[in-house]
Coordinates of C-alpha atoms in Angstrom, one line a residue:
M11 CA -40.8 -12.2 -0.7
A12 CA -39.5 -12.4 -4.3
K13 CA -35.8 -12.6 -5.2
C14 CA -34.7 -9.2 -6.6
F15 CA -31.8 -8.0 -8.6
P16 CA -30.8 -5.5 -7.3
E17 CA -32.2 -5.5 -3.8
P18 CA -35.1 -2.9 -3.7
Y19 CA -33.1 -0.6 -1.4
D20 CA -30.2 -0.6 -3.9
A21 CA -32.3 0.2 -7.0
V22 CA -31.6 3.5 -8.6
S23 CA -33.9 5.3 -11.1
E24 CA -35.1 8.8 -12.0
S25 CA -38.6 7.4 -12.0
K26 CA -40.2 7.3 -8.5
A27 CA -43.0 5.3 -10.1
E28 CA -40.6 2.5 -11.1
L29 CA -39.1 2.3 -7.6
L30 CA -42.5 2.3 -6.0
L31 CA -43.7 -0.6 -8.1
Y32 CA -40.4 -2.5 -7.8
K33 CA -40.5 -2.4 -4.0
A34 CA -44.2 -3.4 -4.0
L35 CA -43.6 -6.3 -6.3
A36 CA -40.7 -7.5 -4.2
E37 CA -42.8 -7.5 -1.0
Q38 CA -45.9 -9.0 -2.5
L39 CA -44.7 -11.7 -4.9
G40 CA -43.8 -15.1 -3.5
P41 CA -40.3 -16.6 -3.3
D42 CA -40.7 -18.5 -6.6
Y43 CA -40.6 -15.2 -8.5
V44 CA -37.5 -13.4 -9.6
I45 CA -37.6 -9.7 -10.4
L46 CA -35.0 -7.7 -12.2
H47 CA -35.0 -3.9 -12.4
S48 CA -33.8 -1.7 -15.2
V49 CA -32.6 -4.6 -17.5
A50 CA -30.7 -3.5 -20.6
W51 CA -28.8 -5.5 -23.3
I52 CA -27.3 -5.4 -26.8
S53 CA -28.1 -8.3 -29.2
R54 CA -27.2 -9.2 -32.7
P55 CA -30.3 -11.0 -34.1
G56 CA -29.5 -13.3 -37.0
G57 CA -26.0 -12.0 -37.1
S58 CA -27.1 -8.5 -38.0
G59 CA -25.9 -5.2 -36.5
P60 CA -26.1 -4.6 -32.8
R61 CA -29.6 -3.9 -31.5
E62 CA -30.4 -2.4 -28.1
G63 CA -33.1 -3.6 -25.9
E64 CA -34.4 -2.8 -22.4
T65 CA -37.3 -3.2 -20.0
D66 CA -38.1 -1.3 -16.8
I67 CA -39.0 -4.5 -14.8
L68 CA -38.6 -8.1 -15.8
I69 CA -40.5 -10.8 -13.8
A70 CA -39.7 -14.4 -14.1
H71 CA -41.4 -17.5 -12.7
P72 CA -40.2 -21.1 -13.4
V73 CA -43.8 -22.3 -14.2
R74 CA -45.7 -19.2 -15.4
G75 CA -43.0 -17.7 -17.6
L76 CA -41.7 -14.1 -18.2
L77 CA -43.3 -10.7 -18.0
A78 CA -41.8 -7.5 -19.3
L79 CA -43.2 -4.4 -17.6
E80 CA -43.1 -0.8 -18.9
V81 CA -43.8 1.7 -16.1
K82 CA -45.1 5.3 -16.6
G83 CA -45.4 7.8 -13.7
G84 CA -47.6 10.8 -13.4
R85 CA -51.0 11.2 -15.1
V86 CA -51.1 9.6 -18.5
S87 CA -53.3 10.6 -21.4
L88 CA -53.5 9.5 -25.0
D89 CA -55.1 10.3 -28.3
Y90 CA -55.5 7.3 -30.5
R91 CA -56.4 9.5 -33.5
T92 CA -53.0 11.1 -33.5
R93 CA -51.1 8.3 -31.7
T94 CA -49.8 10.8 -29.2
W95 CA -49.1 10.0 -25.5
V96 CA -48.6 12.6 -22.7
S97 CA -47.4 12.3 -19.1
I98 CA -48.4 15.0 -16.7
D99 CA -46.0 15.3 -13.7
A100 CA -46.7 16.4 -10.1
N101 CA -46.3 20.1 -11.1
G102 CA -48.9 19.8 -13.8
V103 CA -46.3 20.0 -16.6
A104 CA -47.1 17.9 -19.7
H105 CA -44.4 15.8 -21.3
D106 CA -44.6 14.0 -24.6
I107 CA -43.8 10.3 -24.1
K108 CA -43.4 7.2 -26.4
N109 CA -46.3 4.8 -26.6
P110 CA -45.6 2.6 -23.6
F111 CA -47.3 -0.4 -25.1
D112 CA -45.0 -0.2 -28.2
Q113 CA -42.1 0.1 -25.8
A114 CA -43.2 -3.0 -23.8
R115 CA -43.8 -5.0 -26.9
R116 CA -40.4 -4.2 -28.4
G117 CA -38.9 -5.1 -25.0
K118 CA -40.5 -8.5 -25.1
F119 CA -39.3 -9.4 -28.6
A120 CA -35.9 -7.9 -28.1
L121 CA -35.6 -10.1 -25.0
L122 CA -36.5 -13.2 -27.0
E123 CA -33.8 -12.3 -29.5
K124 CA -31.3 -11.9 -26.7
L125 CA -32.2 -15.3 -25.1
K126 CA -32.0 -17.1 -28.5
E127 CA -28.4 -16.0 -29.0
S128 CA -27.4 -16.8 -25.4
P129 CA -25.3 -20.1 -25.4
A130 CA -26.5 -20.8 -21.8
W131 CA -30.2 -20.4 -22.8
K132 CA -29.7 -22.5 -25.9
K133 CA -28.2 -25.4 -24.0
L134 CA -31.5 -25.7 -22.0
G135 CA -33.4 -26.6 -25.2
I136 CA -36.4 -24.5 -24.2
G137 CA -38.8 -24.2 -27.1
R138 CA -41.9 -22.0 -27.1
F139 CA -42.7 -20.7 -23.6
N140 CA -45.0 -18.1 -22.0
I141 CA -43.7 -14.6 -22.3
G142 CA -45.8 -11.4 -22.2
Y143 CA -45.7 -7.7 -21.7
A144 CA -47.7 -5.2 -19.8
V145 CA -47.9 -1.5 -18.8
F146 CA -48.2 -0.2 -15.2
V147 CA -49.3 3.3 -14.3
P148 CA -49.1 3.4 -10.5
N149 CA -50.1 7.1 -10.2
V150 CA -53.4 6.5 -12.2
G151 CA -56.6 5.3 -10.6
D152 CA -58.4 4.5 -13.9
G153 CA -55.8 2.8 -16.1
D154 CA -58.3 0.9 -18.1
R155 CA -59.2 4.1 -19.8
L156 CA -55.9 3.7 -21.7
R157 CA -57.1 0.5 -23.4
G158 CA -57.1 0.4 -27.1
P159 CA -57.0 -2.0 -30.1
D160 CA -53.4 -2.9 -29.2
A161 CA -53.7 -2.4 -25.5
P162 CA -56.4 -4.6 -23.9
A163 CA -57.4 -3.8 -20.3
E164 CA -56.0 -7.2 -19.1
M165 CA -52.4 -5.9 -19.7
I166 CA -52.8 -2.6 -17.9
G167 CA -52.1 -2.1 -14.2
D168 CA -52.8 0.9 -12.1
R169 CA -53.0 2.2 -8.5
R170 CA -55.9 -0.1 -7.7
D171 CA -53.7 -3.1 -8.3
L172 CA -50.9 -2.0 -6.0
S173 CA -52.6 -3.7 -3.0
D174 CA -52.6 -7.2 -4.6
L175 CA -49.8 -7.4 -7.1
G176 CA -49.6 -11.1 -6.8
A177 CA -53.1 -11.5 -8.3
W178 CA -52.5 -8.9 -11.0
V179 CA -49.2 -10.5 -12.2
G180 CA -50.9 -13.9 -12.2
Q181 CA -53.8 -12.6 -14.3
V182 CA -51.5 -11.0 -16.8
L183 CA -49.4 -14.1 -17.2
D184 CA -52.6 -16.2 -17.5
Y185 CA -53.8 -13.8 -20.2
W186 CA -50.7 -14.3 -22.3
S187 CA -50.8 -18.0 -21.7
G188 CA -54.3 -18.1 -23.0
Q189 CA -53.5 -15.9 -25.9
E190 CA -50.5 -17.6 -27.3
G191 CA -50.5 -21.0 -25.6
A192 CA -48.5 -21.7 -22.5
G193 CA -45.8 -23.8 -24.2
Q194 CA -43.0 -25.2 -22.1
Q195 CA -42.1 -24.3 -18.6
I196 CA -38.7 -22.5 -18.3
G197 CA -38.1 -24.1 -14.9
T198 CA -35.6 -23.1 -12.3
R199 CA -32.7 -23.6 -14.7
G200 CA -34.3 -21.2 -17.1
V201 CA -34.7 -18.6 -14.4
D202 CA -31.1 -19.2 -13.3
A203 CA -29.9 -18.7 -16.9
L204 CA -31.9 -15.4 -17.1
V205 CA -30.2 -14.2 -13.9
A206 CA -26.8 -15.3 -15.1
L207 CA -27.3 -13.3 -18.3
F208 CA -28.8 -10.1 -16.9
A209 CA -27.9 -9.9 -13.2
R210 CA -25.0 -12.1 -12.3
S211 CA -22.9 -11.0 -9.4
V212 CA -19.2 -10.2 -10.1
S213 CA -16.3 -11.5 -8.1
T214 CA -12.8 -12.2 -9.1
R215 CA -9.8 -13.8 -7.7
P216 CA -6.4 -12.0 -7.5
L217 CA -4.8 -11.6 -10.9
L218 CA -2.5 -14.6 -10.5
S219 CA -4.8 -16.8 -8.5
A220 CA -5.1 -19.3 -11.4
R221 CA -1.4 -20.0 -11.1
I222 CA -1.2 -20.1 -7.4
A223 CA -1.6 -23.6 -6.0
D224 CA -2.6 -22.4 -2.5
E225 CA -5.4 -20.1 -3.5
E226 CA -6.2 -17.2 -1.3
D227 CA -9.2 -17.6 0.9
V228 CA -10.3 -14.0 0.6
R229 CA -11.8 -13.2 -2.8
F230 CA -11.4 -9.8 -4.4
S231 CA -14.8 -8.4 -5.1
L232 CA -15.4 -5.5 -7.4
T233 CA -16.4 -2.2 -5.7
I234 CA -19.9 -0.8 -6.2
R235 CA -18.3 1.7 -8.7
Q236 CA -16.7 -1.0 -10.7
A237 CA -19.9 -3.1 -10.8
A238 CA -21.7 0.1 -12.0
I239 CA -19.2 0.5 -14.8
L240 CA -20.0 -3.0 -16.0
D241 CA -23.7 -2.2 -16.0
I242 CA -23.1 1.0 -17.9
L243 CA -21.1 -0.8 -20.5
R244 CA -24.2 -2.8 -21.4
R245 CA -25.5 0.4 -23.0
Q246 CA -22.3 1.6 -24.6
R247 CA -20.5 0.4 -27.8
R248 CA -17.3 2.4 -27.6
V249 CA -15.9 3.7 -24.4
V250 CA -12.6 4.4 -22.7
I251 CA -12.2 3.3 -19.0
A252 CA -9.3 5.0 -17.2
G253 CA -7.9 4.4 -13.8
G254 CA -4.8 4.2 -11.7
A255 CA -2.9 1.1 -10.7
G256 CA -5.0 -1.3 -8.6
T257 CA -8.4 0.1 -9.5
G258 CA -9.5 -3.1 -11.2
K259 CA -9.1 -2.2 -14.9
T260 CA -7.8 -5.6 -16.0
L261 CA -10.4 -7.4 -13.9
I262 CA -13.2 -5.4 -15.5
A263 CA -11.7 -5.8 -19.0
R264 CA -11.6 -9.6 -18.6
E265 CA -15.1 -9.7 -17.1
K266 CA -16.5 -7.6 -20.0
A267 CA -14.8 -9.8 -22.6
V268 CA -16.2 -13.0 -20.9
R269 CA -19.7 -11.5 -20.8
L270 CA -19.6 -10.5 -24.5
A271 CA -18.4 -14.0 -25.5
S272 CA -20.9 -15.7 -23.3
E273 CA -23.6 -13.6 -25.1
G274 CA -22.6 -15.2 -28.4
M275 CA -20.3 -12.5 -29.7
R276 CA -16.9 -13.4 -31.2
T277 CA -14.6 -11.4 -28.9
L278 CA -10.9 -10.5 -28.8
L279 CA -9.3 -9.6 -25.5
L280 CA -6.2 -7.7 -26.4
C281 CA -3.2 -6.4 -24.4
Y282 CA 0.4 -5.5 -24.9
N283 CA 2.5 -7.6 -22.5
R284 CA 2.9 -11.3 -23.1
G285 CA 2.9 -12.2 -19.4
L286 CA -0.5 -10.6 -18.9
A287 CA -1.9 -12.2 -22.1
D288 CA -0.7 -15.7 -20.9
H289 CA -2.3 -15.2 -17.6
L290 CA -5.6 -13.9 -19.0
R291 CA -5.7 -16.7 -21.6
E292 CA -5.3 -19.3 -18.8
Q293 CA -8.2 -17.8 -16.9
C294 CA -10.4 -17.8 -20.0
T295 CA -9.7 -21.3 -21.4
T296 CA -13.3 -22.5 -20.9
I297 CA -14.9 -19.5 -22.6
G298 CA -16.0 -20.2 -26.1
G299 CA -15.8 -17.5 -28.7
L300 CA -13.1 -15.5 -26.8
D301 CA -9.6 -15.1 -28.1
V302 CA -6.9 -13.7 -25.8
A303 CA -3.6 -12.4 -27.2
T304 CA -1.1 -9.6 -27.3
F305 CA -1.3 -7.2 -30.2
H306 CA 1.9 -8.6 -31.8
Q307 CA 0.6 -12.2 -31.3
V308 CA -2.4 -11.2 -33.3
C309 CA -0.1 -9.7 -36.0
H310 CA 1.9 -12.9 -36.2
R311 CA -1.2 -15.2 -36.5
W312 CA -2.8 -13.2 -39.2
I313 CA 0.5 -12.8 -41.2
E314 CA 1.0 -16.6 -41.0
R315 CA -2.6 -17.2 -42.1
V316 CA -2.1 -15.1 -45.3
K317 CA 1.2 -16.8 -46.0
A318 CA -0.4 -20.2 -45.7
K319 CA -3.4 -19.3 -47.8
N320 CA -1.9 -17.0 -50.5
G321 CA 1.8 -17.4 -50.2
R322 CA 2.3 -13.7 -49.5
D323 CA 4.9 -12.6 -47.0
L324 CA 3.2 -9.4 -45.7
L325 CA 5.9 -8.7 -43.2
S326 CA 8.6 -8.6 -45.9
E327 CA 6.4 -6.4 -48.0
A328 CA 6.0 -4.0 -45.1
R329 CA 9.7 -3.9 -44.5
A330 CA 10.2 -3.1 -48.2
N331 CA 7.6 -0.4 -48.2
L332 CA 8.9 1.2 -45.0
P333 CA 12.6 0.4 -44.8
R334 CA 13.3 2.8 -42.0
G335 CA 10.4 1.7 -39.9
D336 CA 10.5 -0.3 -36.7
E337 CA 9.6 -4.0 -36.8
F338 CA 7.1 -3.9 -33.9
D339 CA 5.8 -0.3 -34.1
H340 CA 5.4 -0.1 -37.9
H341 CA 6.0 -3.2 -40.0
M342 CA 3.8 -5.6 -38.0
P343 CA 0.9 -3.3 -37.7
M344 CA 1.1 -2.5 -41.4
A345 CA 1.2 -6.3 -42.2
L346 CA -1.7 -7.0 -39.9
A347 CA -3.8 -4.3 -41.7
N348 CA -3.0 -5.9 -45.1
A349 CA -3.8 -9.3 -43.7
V350 CA -7.2 -8.3 -42.4
D351 CA -7.9 -6.5 -45.7
T352 CA -7.1 -9.8 -47.5
L353 CA -9.0 -12.2 -45.2
G354 CA -11.7 -10.0 -43.8
P355 CA -12.7 -9.1 -40.2
I356 CA -14.0 -11.7 -37.7
Y357 CA -14.7 -10.0 -34.4
D358 CA -18.0 -8.6 -33.1
A359 CA -16.3 -7.0 -30.1
I360 CA -12.7 -6.1 -29.0
V361 CA -11.6 -5.3 -25.4
V362 CA -8.2 -3.7 -25.1
D363 CA -6.3 -3.6 -21.9
E364 CA -3.0 -1.7 -21.4
A365 CA -4.1 0.7 -24.2
Q366 CA -1.6 3.3 -23.1
D367 CA 1.1 1.1 -24.5
F368 CA -0.5 0.9 -28.0
G369 CA 1.1 3.1 -30.6
D370 CA -0.8 5.2 -33.2
E371 CA -0.2 2.6 -35.9
F372 CA -1.9 -0.1 -33.9
W373 CA -5.4 1.3 -33.9
L374 CA -6.1 1.1 -37.7
P375 CA -5.7 -2.7 -37.8
V376 CA -7.5 -3.1 -34.5
E377 CA -10.6 -1.4 -35.9
M378 CA -10.3 -3.3 -39.2
L379 CA -10.6 -6.6 -37.2
L380 CA -14.2 -5.5 -36.3
T381 CA -16.9 -6.9 -38.5
R382 CA -18.9 -3.6 -38.3
P383 CA -16.5 -0.9 -37.3
D384 CA -19.2 1.8 -36.9
E385 CA -21.5 -0.5 -34.8
A386 CA -19.3 -3.1 -33.2
M387 CA -18.1 -3.0 -29.6
L388 CA -14.7 -1.5 -28.7
Y389 CA -13.8 -1.1 -25.0
V390 CA -10.5 0.5 -24.1
F391 CA -8.9 0.3 -20.7
L392 CA -5.9 2.4 -19.8
D393 CA -3.7 4.1 -17.2
E394 CA -1.9 7.1 -18.7
N395 CA 0.6 6.9 -15.7
Q396 CA 1.8 3.5 -16.9
D397 CA 3.1 4.8 -20.2
I398 CA 6.6 3.4 -19.7
Y399 CA 6.9 2.5 -23.4
R400 CA 6.5 6.3 -24.3
R401 CA 3.6 5.7 -26.7
S402 CA 1.5 8.6 -27.9
A403 CA -1.6 6.9 -29.3
E404 CA -4.7 8.5 -30.7
I405 CA -7.3 6.1 -29.4
P406 CA -10.4 5.9 -31.8
V407 CA -13.0 6.5 -29.1
Q408 CA -14.8 9.8 -28.8
G409 CA -15.8 11.4 -25.5
E410 CA -14.5 11.6 -22.0
P411 CA -13.4 8.3 -20.3
M412 CA -15.2 6.6 -17.5
V413 CA -13.0 6.8 -14.4
L414 CA -12.2 4.2 -11.8
D415 CA -11.3 6.1 -8.7
R416 CA -10.5 3.6 -5.9
N417 CA -7.5 1.5 -5.4
C418 CA -8.6 -2.1 -4.5
R419 CA -5.2 -3.9 -4.8
N420 CA -2.6 -2.3 -2.5
T421 CA -2.4 -1.4 1.2
D422 CA -2.5 2.2 2.2
A423 CA 1.3 2.3 2.7
I424 CA 2.0 0.8 -0.8
H425 CA -0.6 3.1 -2.3
A426 CA 1.1 6.2 -0.8
A427 CA 4.5 5.1 -2.1
A428 CA 3.3 4.2 -5.6
Y429 CA 0.9 7.1 -6.0
S430 CA 3.6 9.7 -5.0
H431 CA 4.8 9.1 -8.6
Y432 CA 1.3 9.3 -10.1
R433 CA 0.0 12.3 -12.1
G434 CA -3.7 12.5 -12.7
A435 CA -7.2 12.5 -11.2
V436 CA -7.4 11.6 -7.5
V437 CA -7.6 7.9 -6.8
E438 CA -8.9 7.0 -3.4
P439 CA -6.6 4.8 -1.3
P440 CA -7.7 1.3 -0.3
Q441 CA -9.2 0.5 3.1
I442 CA -6.4 -1.8 4.1
S443 CA -3.9 -0.3 6.5
G444 CA -1.1 -2.9 6.1
V445 CA 2.5 -2.3 7.1
E446 CA 5.0 0.4 6.1
V447 CA 7.2 0.0 3.0
N448 CA 10.4 -1.7 4.1
R449 CA 14.0 -0.6 3.0
L450 CA 16.9 -2.9 2.6
L451 CA 20.0 -0.7 2.6
A452 CA 23.3 -1.7 1.1
S453 CA 25.7 -0.5 -1.6
G454 CA 26.7 -2.7 -4.6
I455 CA 24.9 -5.5 -6.4
E456 CA 26.5 -8.4 -4.3
K457 CA 25.6 -6.9 -0.9
Q458 CA 22.1 -6.0 -2.1
A459 CA 21.6 -9.5 -3.5
A460 CA 22.7 -11.0 -0.1
L461 CA 20.0 -8.9 1.7
I462 CA 17.4 -10.1 -0.8
G463 CA 18.5 -13.7 -0.2
T464 CA 18.1 -13.3 3.5
L465 CA 14.7 -11.7 3.1
V466 CA 13.4 -14.4 0.7
T467 CA 14.6 -17.2 3.1
K468 CA 12.8 -15.6 6.0
L469 CA 9.6 -15.0 4.0
V470 CA 9.5 -18.6 2.7
V471 CA 10.8 -20.6 5.7
E472 CA 9.7 -18.6 8.7
E473 CA 6.6 -16.7 7.5
G474 CA 5.2 -19.4 5.2
V475 CA 5.0 -17.2 2.1
A476 CA 4.8 -19.3 -1.1
P477 CA 7.7 -18.5 -3.5
H478 CA 5.3 -17.9 -6.3
E479 CA 3.7 -15.0 -4.3
I480 CA 7.0 -13.1 -4.5
A481 CA 8.5 -11.1 -7.3
I482 CA 11.9 -9.3 -7.6
L483 CA 11.4 -6.5 -10.1
L484 CA 14.2 -4.5 -11.7
C485 CA 13.5 -0.9 -12.6
D486 CA 16.6 -0.5 -14.7
P487 CA 17.4 -3.5 -17.0
A488 CA 20.9 -2.3 -17.9
D489 CA 22.8 -4.6 -15.6
R490 CA 20.1 -7.3 -15.4
P491 CA 22.5 -10.3 -16.2
A492 CA 24.8 -9.3 -13.3
R493 CA 21.9 -9.1 -10.9
E494 CA 20.5 -12.4 -12.0
R495 CA 23.9 -14.1 -11.6
A496 CA 24.2 -12.6 -8.1
L497 CA 20.8 -14.0 -7.1
Q498 CA 21.6 -17.4 -8.6
T499 CA 24.6 -17.8 -6.3
L500 CA 22.5 -17.3 -3.1
P501 CA 21.8 -20.1 -0.7
L502 CA 18.1 -20.0 -1.1
P503 CA 15.7 -22.6 0.1
A504 CA 15.4 -25.7 -2.1
T505 CA 11.7 -24.9 -2.8
V506 CA 12.6 -21.6 -4.5
K507 CA 13.2 -21.6 -8.2
L508 CA 14.2 -18.3 -9.8
G509 CA 12.7 -17.5 -13.2
R510 CA 11.3 -14.8 -15.5
V511 CA 7.6 -14.0 -16.1
E512 CA 7.1 -16.8 -18.6
D513 CA 8.7 -19.4 -16.3
F514 CA 6.1 -19.0 -13.6
S515 CA 5.2 -22.2 -11.8
R516 CA 4.6 -23.5 -8.3
G517 CA 7.7 -22.6 -6.3
G518 CA 8.8 -20.1 -9.0
L519 CA 10.0 -16.8 -7.7
T520 CA 9.8 -14.2 -10.5
V521 CA 12.8 -12.1 -11.3
D522 CA 12.1 -9.7 -14.2
T523 CA 11.9 -6.1 -15.2
V524 CA 9.1 -3.8 -14.2
A525 CA 8.2 -3.3 -17.9
R526 CA 7.7 -7.0 -18.5
F527 CA 5.7 -7.4 -15.3
K528 CA 3.1 -4.8 -16.2
G529 CA -0.5 -5.8 -15.6
L530 CA 0.5 -8.5 -13.1
E531 CA 0.8 -8.5 -9.3
R532 CA 2.2 -10.4 -6.4
A533 CA 1.6 -10.5 -2.6
V534 CA 5.2 -9.4 -2.1
V535 CA 7.3 -7.3 -4.4
I536 CA 11.0 -6.6 -3.9
L537 CA 11.9 -3.5 -6.0
W538 CA 15.6 -3.3 -7.1
A539 CA 17.9 -1.6 -9.6
F540 CA 16.6 1.9 -9.2
D541 CA 19.9 3.5 -8.2
R542 CA 20.2 5.3 -11.5
C543 CA 16.5 6.2 -11.8
D544 CA 15.5 9.8 -12.2
V545 CA 12.3 10.5 -10.3
G546 CA 11.0 12.8 -12.9
K547 CA 12.0 10.9 -16.0
D548 CA 11.3 7.4 -14.7
R549 CA 8.3 8.1 -12.5
E550 CA 6.1 5.7 -14.6
T551 CA 8.5 2.8 -14.0
L552 CA 8.6 3.5 -10.2
Y553 CA 4.8 3.9 -10.1
V554 CA 4.2 0.6 -11.9
G555 CA 6.9 -1.3 -10.0
M556 CA 5.6 -0.3 -6.6
S557 CA 2.0 -0.7 -7.4
R558 CA 2.5 -4.4 -8.3
A559 CA 2.7 -5.3 -4.6
K560 CA -0.5 -6.2 -2.9
S561 CA 0.6 -6.7 0.7
L562 CA 4.3 -6.1 1.2
L563 CA 6.7 -3.8 -0.6
Y564 CA 10.5 -3.8 -0.1
V565 CA 12.9 -1.4 -1.8
V566 CA 16.5 -2.5 -2.0
G567 CA 19.4 -0.1 -2.7
S568 CA 21.6 2.5 -1.1
R569 CA 20.2 4.8 1.5
E570 CA 20.4 7.7 -0.9
A571 CA 18.6 5.8 -3.7
C572 CA 15.8 4.6 -1.4
D573 CA 15.3 8.0 0.1
H574 CA 15.2 9.4 -3.4
I575 CA 12.4 7.2 -4.7
L576 CA 10.4 7.4 -1.4
A577 CA 10.9 11.1 -0.7
A578 CA 7.8 12.2 -2.7
Q579 CA 5.5 10.5 -0.2
T580 CA 7.0 12.2 2.9

């Protein structure tokens, strides 16, 4: 049996003919064959604008080469005088269709273009090789009647061939080998590169696994819905993907950016928080053609480039032009727009995470960074419930967002606590029961800090939890220095080093604000400094803070304060 992507029983199509042929090919072709169903891509041949390509079924063999198949169901008729094609369905209704031989031929050449721009394929050094196309009409018993000057009978398959598809596929590949010369064999490495480009499986480690010395054994796999989003994005150039905390937005954003860069497109992965940008950058260090930065880091780099090249201080000019503007919300975006206008755009694709934190003024320079704003890729990931910076951005993407609707990060108990402060479309809880949210009750900073110290010591010494898997998050930063001093005086284990997000290291226990920790996660979160929080006004902060915890969530405060923030779930 051939190797198939996806498995035949997982394949989805509106065409019963496609599914019939795909299953039959899977059963009849040998194990050396690889078959891919419903393959789609976007390429930029010769650096030109994006060009879409697709084929119904792609067959690969390490020795015999590649075959792109176009499948047409129903009874098919044609008139070569008028170049019209018609498919007649089971109800006798006629439908005008495109010339399947033209579609198959375009699929073949678009596939060649995509392979030529793939870095992985280019590394193999494969020159000319056997690649062909064919049309299969599984509901027709006399497919050779469709032959014509551009459609020889050797590249037409019909119902009679369904009983011996191995022979038919072999004959078609031999036909193309004889027509154009066999050339090189693509080999198993060529087949593997093809699978990696069009059908690679997706799995990711927890968000901070790259910085965790003792990596978790269980890997976090994308749900079927999330994997489907990635497949859909192959066919989209501009789209918003929305979802609640823990639904995998950052994981998908990173994976999409990596795929774009791996396909030869200069890509920018953009976010708002420095901590998240640092983490994503570390995960993507080996990916060529991919830049990872916060919006304001991009502003700074471009402003400095113009200063070095032209001697202009664009930030000073922006301050002078808008004296009452804010440095981060107005002056830096304005300076970035002028810098891009001066130097010219460089990116083929931009992926934005944390888009809910981007202000209106951010989007003009973001679009200007794209080499072809009307054609280039722009993927925007957001959670409107995490708008703790109170932005009100007009995102430049038309249409309704795609929605991620299952929490894959938290336990059921943490989900219930965090999502009691969520407002929006229903997000399904995870399938991890976990333990209840724990309360550490005390009044005053010193007593609360003492409870936290006792808890941290127990987690690290008795339960074997690594310090870097723990974060203490402050909802209200007003008295942050006093709380940090109280923690520094605690008799904590020698292996524990307290620090902020940017100080993360082995043995480092993060103590920082919820706002600065956005986009990140820990196995254990201790939520603190919410005594003055208003459940209505500060619900985004509570929602974000609680949802950072994967396995254990502790809330530390007075009984009244803890009851207040957890009341919504009971």
